Amino acid sequence: MAACKTVLVPLPLTQPQRSTLEKAAEVTGAACTFVYAPEPTDDQLAAANVIIGMVPPERLPLAANLEWLQLSWAGAGPYCAPGIVPDDVTLTCASGAYGLTCSEHMLAFTFDLVRRFPEYHRNREQRIWQAAGAITSVEGSTVVVLGLGDIGGDYARKMHALGARVIGVRRTVKAVPDYAERVVTIDELDEVLPEADIVAMALPGNAGTAHVLDERRLRLMKPTAYLLNVGRGNAIDPAGLKAVLADGLLAGVALDVTEPEPLPPDDELWSYDRVFITPHVSGQLFLPETLNRIVGIAANNLRAWLSGEPLAHVVNRDLGY
């Protein structure tokens, strides 16, 4: 008989969500002990064969019996650094869990910018009844989406449904989805940036995406274009962005991620009226459905792992997702 496996779950699960995980193990006939601990002790980490959720990378060396780590993030950047997760430990992520919440945040950003709501919010605070002026329509606009994974793809699909012309940018070109007019690689980014009315970023964090929008590329965008980012803060060069804004370029910028994070109170980006910032909240677990999706992904993988079948969303440690 196979040894009982200890599954450590540092996630704030409801009883129905716990049952989903436990039933996934039951159907395989494997013996599992589930330990639910939002802040696991050293002993709990040492006993874990499986972790479903996030443990600070610096504590992972304590998990000496770990065989599989199922992250609750869509990305895995900090966990791909050498020495954090041993090569013989399977590493999977929760890709597919965040498309709904992040794409809706991006959609809110989009309408906030094109309808000039930040200005109206400021006017409201000062009780000023005054029109902000000309606006842009989403319908008929050209949207360049950097990153066509779960999040960027969901946003692109929504924008297409609203009548936008979508151009996708990804690491490699696969089949062009029905919501996109075309898909290009990062190497062709310079060619499509001047077409964009809106540039939306949902890129993972890795060496290939760091400062992919530098000052030179930002200056390729229309002065009237809008920029939004919910992927990784370091995908935009902050010095380049500030230089472009200082020259009066870009009609508006919406950032859920920044470099650095948290953005210091004295950072110059806070001072620009046409820059709207949220504190990395597009994902997280604020939308209950996100945690349901994470549990669903983890349950399917747990069933597969206990049955000796391939797991979904295995992380490419070179790419970080």
Short mmCIF file of C-alpha atoms in Angstrom, two decimals:
data_model
loop_
_atom_site.label_atom_id
_atom_site.label_comp_id
_atom_site.label_asym_id
_atom_site.label_seq_id
_atom_site.Cartn_x
_atom_site.Cartn_y
_atom_site.Cartn_z
CA MET A 1 0.00 0.00 0.00
CA ALA A 2 1.31 3.43 -0.93
CA ALA A 3 2.36 5.66 1.94
CA CYS A 4 -0.07 8.32 3.09
CA LYS A 5 0.74 11.70 1.54
CA THR A 6 0.55 14.92 3.54
CA VAL A 7 -1.05 17.79 1.63
CA LEU A 8 -0.40 21.22 3.15
CA VAL A 9 -2.85 23.93 2.08
CA PRO A 10 -1.92 27.50 3.17
CA LEU A 11 -5.01 28.96 1.48
CA PRO A 12 -8.09 30.47 3.18
CA LEU A 13 -10.50 27.81 1.93
CA THR A 14 -14.17 27.43 2.76
CA GLN A 15 -15.49 24.02 3.75
CA PRO A 16 -16.92 23.35 0.27
CA GLN A 17 -13.53 24.23 -1.27
CA ARG A 18 -11.77 21.89 1.14
CA SER A 19 -14.23 19.18 0.19
CA THR A 20 -13.38 19.68 -3.48
CA LEU A 21 -9.72 18.92 -2.79
CA GLU A 22 -10.46 16.00 -0.50
CA LYS A 23 -12.89 14.39 -2.96
CA ALA A 24 -10.26 14.68 -5.69
CA ALA A 25 -7.98 12.52 -3.54
CA GLU A 26 -10.74 10.11 -2.53
CA VAL A 27 -11.63 9.13 -6.08
CA THR A 28 -8.07 7.86 -6.62
CA GLY A 29 -8.18 5.63 -3.55
CA ALA A 30 -4.93 7.15 -2.30
CA ALA A 31 -4.47 7.96 1.37
CA CYS A 32 -3.93 11.65 2.08
CA THR A 33 -3.79 13.79 5.17
CA PHE A 34 -4.86 17.39 4.56
CA VAL A 35 -3.41 20.14 6.73
CA TYR A 36 -5.05 23.56 6.36
CA ALA A 37 -2.74 26.22 7.77
CA PRO A 38 -2.68 29.80 6.44
CA GLU A 39 0.61 30.30 8.32
CA PRO A 40 2.23 26.84 8.45
CA THR A 41 4.70 26.00 11.17
CA ASP A 42 8.18 24.69 10.48
CA ASP A 43 7.02 21.18 11.43
CA GLN A 44 4.07 21.35 9.05
CA LEU A 45 6.37 22.39 6.21
CA ALA A 46 8.80 19.58 7.04
CA ALA A 47 6.01 16.99 6.88
CA ALA A 48 4.46 18.18 3.62
CA ASN A 49 4.69 16.05 0.48
CA VAL A 50 2.46 18.47 -1.40
CA ILE A 51 1.86 22.19 -0.93
CA ILE A 52 -1.18 23.80 -2.54
CA GLY A 53 -0.80 27.55 -2.19
CA MET A 54 1.94 30.02 -1.47
CA VAL A 55 4.76 29.67 1.02
CA PRO A 56 7.46 32.37 1.12
CA PRO A 57 10.34 31.14 -1.07
CA GLU A 58 12.84 31.55 1.75
CA ARG A 59 10.90 29.02 3.87
CA LEU A 60 10.76 26.30 1.23
CA PRO A 61 14.08 24.71 2.24
CA LEU A 62 12.22 23.60 5.38
CA ALA A 63 9.98 21.39 3.21
CA ALA A 64 12.49 18.56 2.99
CA ASN A 65 9.87 15.97 1.93
CA LEU A 66 8.24 18.10 -0.74
CA GLU A 67 7.42 16.33 -4.01
CA TRP A 68 5.05 18.78 -5.69
CA LEU A 69 4.34 22.49 -5.22
CA GLN A 70 1.06 23.82 -6.68
CA LEU A 71 1.23 27.60 -6.64
CA SER A 72 -1.89 29.71 -6.37
CA TRP A 73 -0.35 32.39 -8.58
CA ALA A 74 -0.60 32.43 -12.36
CA GLY A 75 3.12 33.19 -12.54
CA ALA A 76 6.00 31.62 -10.67
CA GLY A 77 8.85 34.12 -10.97
CA PRO A 78 10.34 34.05 -7.43
CA TYR A 79 9.99 30.26 -7.28
CA CYS A 80 12.05 29.74 -10.43
CA ALA A 81 15.26 31.20 -9.03
CA PRO A 82 18.03 28.60 -8.63
CA GLY A 83 17.94 26.79 -5.32
CA ILE A 84 14.38 27.75 -4.34
CA VAL A 85 12.46 24.72 -5.62
CA PRO A 86 14.65 21.63 -6.15
CA ASP A 87 14.71 20.20 -9.67
CA ASP A 88 13.14 16.95 -8.49
CA VAL A 89 10.10 18.80 -7.11
CA THR A 90 7.27 19.30 -9.61
CA LEU A 91 6.25 22.96 -9.86
CA THR A 92 2.84 23.96 -11.22
CA CYS A 93 1.00 27.28 -11.27
CA ALA A 94 -2.63 28.43 -11.35
CA SER A 95 -2.67 29.70 -14.91
CA GLY A 96 -6.30 30.12 -15.91
CA ALA A 97 -7.55 31.28 -12.52
CA TYR A 98 -7.07 35.01 -12.99
CA GLY A 99 -8.38 35.75 -16.47
CA LEU A 100 -11.79 36.86 -15.25
CA THR A 101 -10.75 39.21 -12.49
CA CYS A 102 -7.71 40.72 -14.22
CA SER A 103 -9.41 41.22 -17.59
CA GLU A 104 -12.32 42.99 -15.92
CA HIS A 105 -9.85 45.23 -14.09
CA MET A 106 -8.24 45.99 -17.45
CA LEU A 107 -11.65 46.73 -18.92
CA ALA A 108 -12.40 49.10 -16.04
CA PHE A 109 -9.02 50.79 -16.61
CA THR A 110 -9.85 51.17 -20.29
CA PHE A 111 -13.16 52.91 -19.81
CA ASP A 112 -11.81 54.97 -16.92
CA LEU A 113 -9.14 56.36 -19.24
CA VAL A 114 -11.06 56.84 -22.48
CA ARG A 115 -14.03 58.47 -20.68
CA ARG A 116 -11.63 60.66 -18.62
CA PHE A 117 -13.10 59.52 -15.33
CA PRO A 118 -9.96 60.35 -13.27
CA GLU A 119 -10.59 64.01 -14.08
CA TYR A 120 -14.22 63.73 -13.08
CA HIS A 121 -13.24 62.03 -9.83
CA ARG A 122 -10.98 64.98 -9.04
CA ASN A 123 -13.71 67.44 -10.02
CA ARG A 124 -16.13 65.67 -7.73
CA GLU A 125 -13.75 65.98 -4.79
CA GLN A 126 -13.58 69.73 -5.44
CA ARG A 127 -17.30 69.98 -6.32
CA ILE A 128 -16.52 71.35 -9.77
CA TRP A 129 -19.21 70.98 -12.47
CA GLN A 130 -17.06 71.04 -15.59
CA ALA A 131 -16.68 68.97 -18.76
CA ALA A 132 -13.27 67.36 -19.30
CA GLY A 133 -13.54 67.57 -23.08
CA ALA A 134 -13.12 65.20 -26.01
CA ILE A 135 -13.15 61.46 -25.42
CA THR A 136 -12.22 58.27 -27.31
CA SER A 137 -14.47 55.36 -28.24
CA VAL A 138 -13.52 51.75 -27.61
CA GLU A 139 -15.56 50.68 -30.62
CA GLY A 140 -13.40 51.17 -33.70
CA SER A 141 -10.20 51.65 -31.70
CA THR A 142 -7.01 49.67 -32.28
CA VAL A 143 -5.86 47.77 -29.22
CA VAL A 144 -2.41 46.19 -29.00
CA VAL A 145 -2.38 43.52 -26.29
CA LEU A 146 1.03 42.41 -25.02
CA GLY A 147 0.61 38.90 -23.68
CA LEU A 148 -2.20 36.71 -25.00
CA GLY A 149 -2.32 34.22 -22.18
CA ASP A 150 -5.32 33.67 -19.94
CA ILE A 151 -5.48 37.31 -18.80
CA GLY A 152 -4.50 39.16 -21.95
CA GLY A 153 -6.53 36.80 -24.11
CA ASP A 154 -9.65 37.31 -22.00
CA TYR A 155 -9.25 41.10 -22.19
CA ALA A 156 -8.65 40.94 -25.95
CA ARG A 157 -11.78 38.83 -26.38
CA LYS A 158 -13.84 41.37 -24.43
CA MET A 159 -12.43 44.30 -26.41
CA HIS A 160 -13.15 42.52 -29.69
CA ALA A 161 -16.73 41.96 -28.56
CA LEU A 162 -16.99 45.72 -27.94
CA GLY A 163 -15.94 46.45 -31.52
CA ALA A 164 -12.22 47.09 -31.11
CA ARG A 165 -9.59 45.97 -33.60
CA VAL A 166 -7.22 43.71 -31.68
CA ILE A 167 -3.55 43.03 -32.43
CA GLY A 168 -1.91 40.49 -30.14
CA VAL A 169 1.76 40.34 -29.19
CA ARG A 170 3.27 37.17 -27.77
CA ARG A 171 6.57 35.35 -27.47
CA THR A 172 5.79 32.96 -30.30
CA VAL A 173 3.05 33.16 -32.90
CA LYS A 174 0.59 30.30 -32.80
CA ALA A 175 -2.82 30.12 -34.42
CA VAL A 176 -4.50 33.54 -34.53
CA PRO A 177 -7.56 33.49 -32.22
CA ASP A 178 -10.87 34.63 -33.65
CA TYR A 179 -10.88 37.77 -31.49
CA ALA A 180 -7.62 39.10 -32.98
CA GLU A 181 -6.98 40.60 -36.39
CA ARG A 182 -3.40 39.39 -36.22
CA VAL A 183 -0.73 38.23 -33.80
CA VAL A 184 2.91 39.30 -33.93
CA THR A 185 6.01 38.56 -31.89
CA ILE A 186 7.85 40.92 -29.56
CA ASP A 187 10.38 41.41 -32.35
CA GLU A 188 7.63 43.09 -34.38
CA LEU A 189 6.41 45.30 -31.54
CA ASP A 190 7.92 48.46 -33.05
CA GLU A 191 5.73 47.99 -36.13
CA VAL A 192 2.40 47.80 -34.28
CA LEU A 193 2.88 50.33 -31.47
CA PRO A 194 2.28 53.34 -33.77
CA GLU A 195 -1.09 51.82 -34.75
CA ALA A 196 -2.39 51.54 -31.21
CA ASP A 197 -5.00 53.72 -29.59
CA ILE A 198 -4.68 51.52 -26.51
CA VAL A 199 -1.69 49.41 -25.44
CA ALA A 200 -2.65 46.83 -22.81
CA MET A 201 0.01 44.77 -21.03
CA ALA A 202 -0.48 41.39 -19.34
CA LEU A 203 3.02 39.97 -19.66
CA PRO A 204 4.64 37.47 -17.29
CA GLY A 205 7.82 38.47 -15.51
CA ASN A 206 11.07 37.16 -16.95
CA ALA A 207 14.30 38.45 -18.45
CA GLY A 208 12.69 38.73 -21.88
CA THR A 209 9.94 41.08 -20.72
CA ALA A 210 11.92 43.41 -18.44
CA HIS A 211 11.60 47.00 -19.72
CA VAL A 212 10.11 45.76 -22.98
CA LEU A 213 8.46 49.18 -23.16
CA ASP A 214 11.44 51.49 -22.79
CA GLU A 215 11.50 55.19 -23.61
CA ARG A 216 12.24 54.59 -27.29
CA ARG A 217 9.24 52.31 -27.70
CA LEU A 218 6.97 54.54 -25.64
CA ARG A 219 7.77 57.36 -28.05
CA LEU A 220 6.59 55.16 -30.92
CA MET A 221 3.07 55.31 -29.51
CA LYS A 222 0.59 57.97 -30.58
CA PRO A 223 0.65 61.03 -28.28
CA THR A 224 -3.08 60.41 -27.86
CA ALA A 225 -2.72 56.72 -26.97
CA TYR A 226 -3.53 55.09 -23.65
CA LEU A 227 -1.31 52.62 -21.80
CA LEU A 228 -2.37 50.12 -19.16
CA ASN A 229 -0.47 47.37 -17.35
CA VAL A 230 -1.64 44.56 -15.04
CA GLY A 231 1.18 42.08 -15.78
CA ARG A 232 4.54 42.91 -14.24
CA GLY A 233 5.69 46.36 -13.21
CA ASN A 234 9.16 45.95 -14.67
CA ALA A 235 7.74 45.49 -18.17
CA ILE A 236 7.70 49.31 -18.39
CA ASP A 237 10.87 51.31 -17.83
CA PRO A 238 9.77 53.83 -15.18
CA ALA A 239 12.40 56.40 -16.12
CA GLY A 240 11.33 56.22 -19.75
CA LEU A 241 7.66 56.52 -18.83
CA LYS A 242 8.32 59.62 -16.72
CA ALA A 243 10.33 61.21 -19.53
CA VAL A 244 7.50 60.63 -21.99
CA LEU A 245 4.89 61.97 -19.59
CA ALA A 246 7.02 65.04 -18.89
CA ASP A 247 6.96 65.79 -22.62
CA GLY A 248 3.16 65.71 -22.59
CA LEU A 249 2.89 62.42 -24.47
CA LEU A 250 0.25 59.72 -23.86
CA ALA A 251 -3.33 60.68 -23.09
CA GLY A 252 -3.50 58.46 -20.03
CA VAL A 253 -1.78 55.63 -18.16
CA ALA A 254 -3.33 53.08 -15.80
CA LEU A 255 -1.03 50.87 -13.74
CA ASP A 256 -1.91 48.05 -11.38
CA VAL A 257 1.76 47.07 -11.21
CA THR A 258 4.81 49.30 -10.89
CA GLU A 259 8.57 49.25 -10.54
CA PRO A 260 9.22 49.25 -7.63
CA GLU A 261 6.34 47.89 -5.55
CA PRO A 262 4.96 49.33 -3.41
CA LEU A 263 5.37 52.60 -5.29
CA PRO A 264 6.99 55.03 -2.81
CA PRO A 265 4.82 58.00 -1.77
CA ASP A 266 7.38 60.42 -3.18
CA ASP A 267 7.58 58.73 -6.59
CA GLU A 268 6.98 61.18 -9.43
CA LEU A 269 4.35 58.95 -11.06
CA TRP A 270 1.86 59.88 -8.33
CA SER A 271 2.03 63.53 -9.40
CA TYR A 272 0.71 63.10 -12.96
CA ASP A 273 -3.01 63.79 -13.31
CA ARG A 274 -3.28 61.47 -16.27
CA VAL A 275 -1.73 58.50 -14.44
CA PHE A 276 -4.16 56.25 -12.54
CA ILE A 277 -2.65 53.73 -10.12
CA THR A 278 -4.12 50.79 -8.22
CA PRO A 279 -1.99 48.80 -5.71
CA HIS A 280 -1.60 45.45 -7.51
CA VAL A 281 -5.20 44.41 -6.84
CA SER A 282 -6.39 43.23 -10.25
CA GLY A 283 -5.61 39.65 -9.29
CA GLN A 284 -5.26 38.58 -5.67
CA LEU A 285 -8.26 36.80 -4.10
CA PHE A 286 -10.68 39.72 -3.86
CA LEU A 287 -13.07 38.13 -6.36
CA PRO A 288 -14.39 34.89 -4.75
CA GLU A 289 -14.55 33.14 -8.13
CA THR A 290 -10.76 33.40 -8.41
CA LEU A 291 -10.24 31.13 -5.41
CA ASN A 292 -12.86 28.71 -6.77
CA ARG A 293 -10.85 28.50 -9.98
CA ILE A 294 -7.58 27.96 -8.10
CA VAL A 295 -9.17 25.13 -6.13
CA GLY A 296 -10.51 23.58 -9.32
CA ILE A 297 -7.08 23.65 -10.95
CA ALA A 298 -5.45 22.22 -7.83
CA ALA A 299 -8.08 19.48 -7.44
CA ASN A 300 -7.63 18.32 -11.04
CA ASN A 301 -3.87 18.28 -10.60
CA LEU A 302 -4.11 16.47 -7.27
CA ARG A 303 -6.24 13.76 -8.85
CA ALA A 304 -3.72 13.44 -11.69
CA TRP A 305 -0.69 13.43 -9.37
CA LEU A 306 -2.10 10.72 -7.15
CA SER A 307 -2.99 8.67 -10.25
CA GLY A 308 0.46 9.05 -11.81
CA GLU A 309 -0.87 11.13 -14.70
CA PRO A 310 0.65 14.30 -16.23
CA LEU A 311 -0.12 17.56 -14.44
CA ALA A 312 -1.48 20.72 -16.03
CA HIS A 313 0.29 24.08 -15.88
CA VAL A 314 3.77 22.73 -15.19
CA VAL A 315 6.04 25.76 -14.92
CA ASN A 316 8.81 26.42 -17.43
CA ARG A 317 11.41 27.61 -14.96
CA ASP A 318 13.32 29.52 -17.64
CA LEU A 319 10.22 31.58 -18.48
CA GLY A 320 8.72 31.84 -15.01
CA TYR A 321 5.26 30.53 -15.89
#
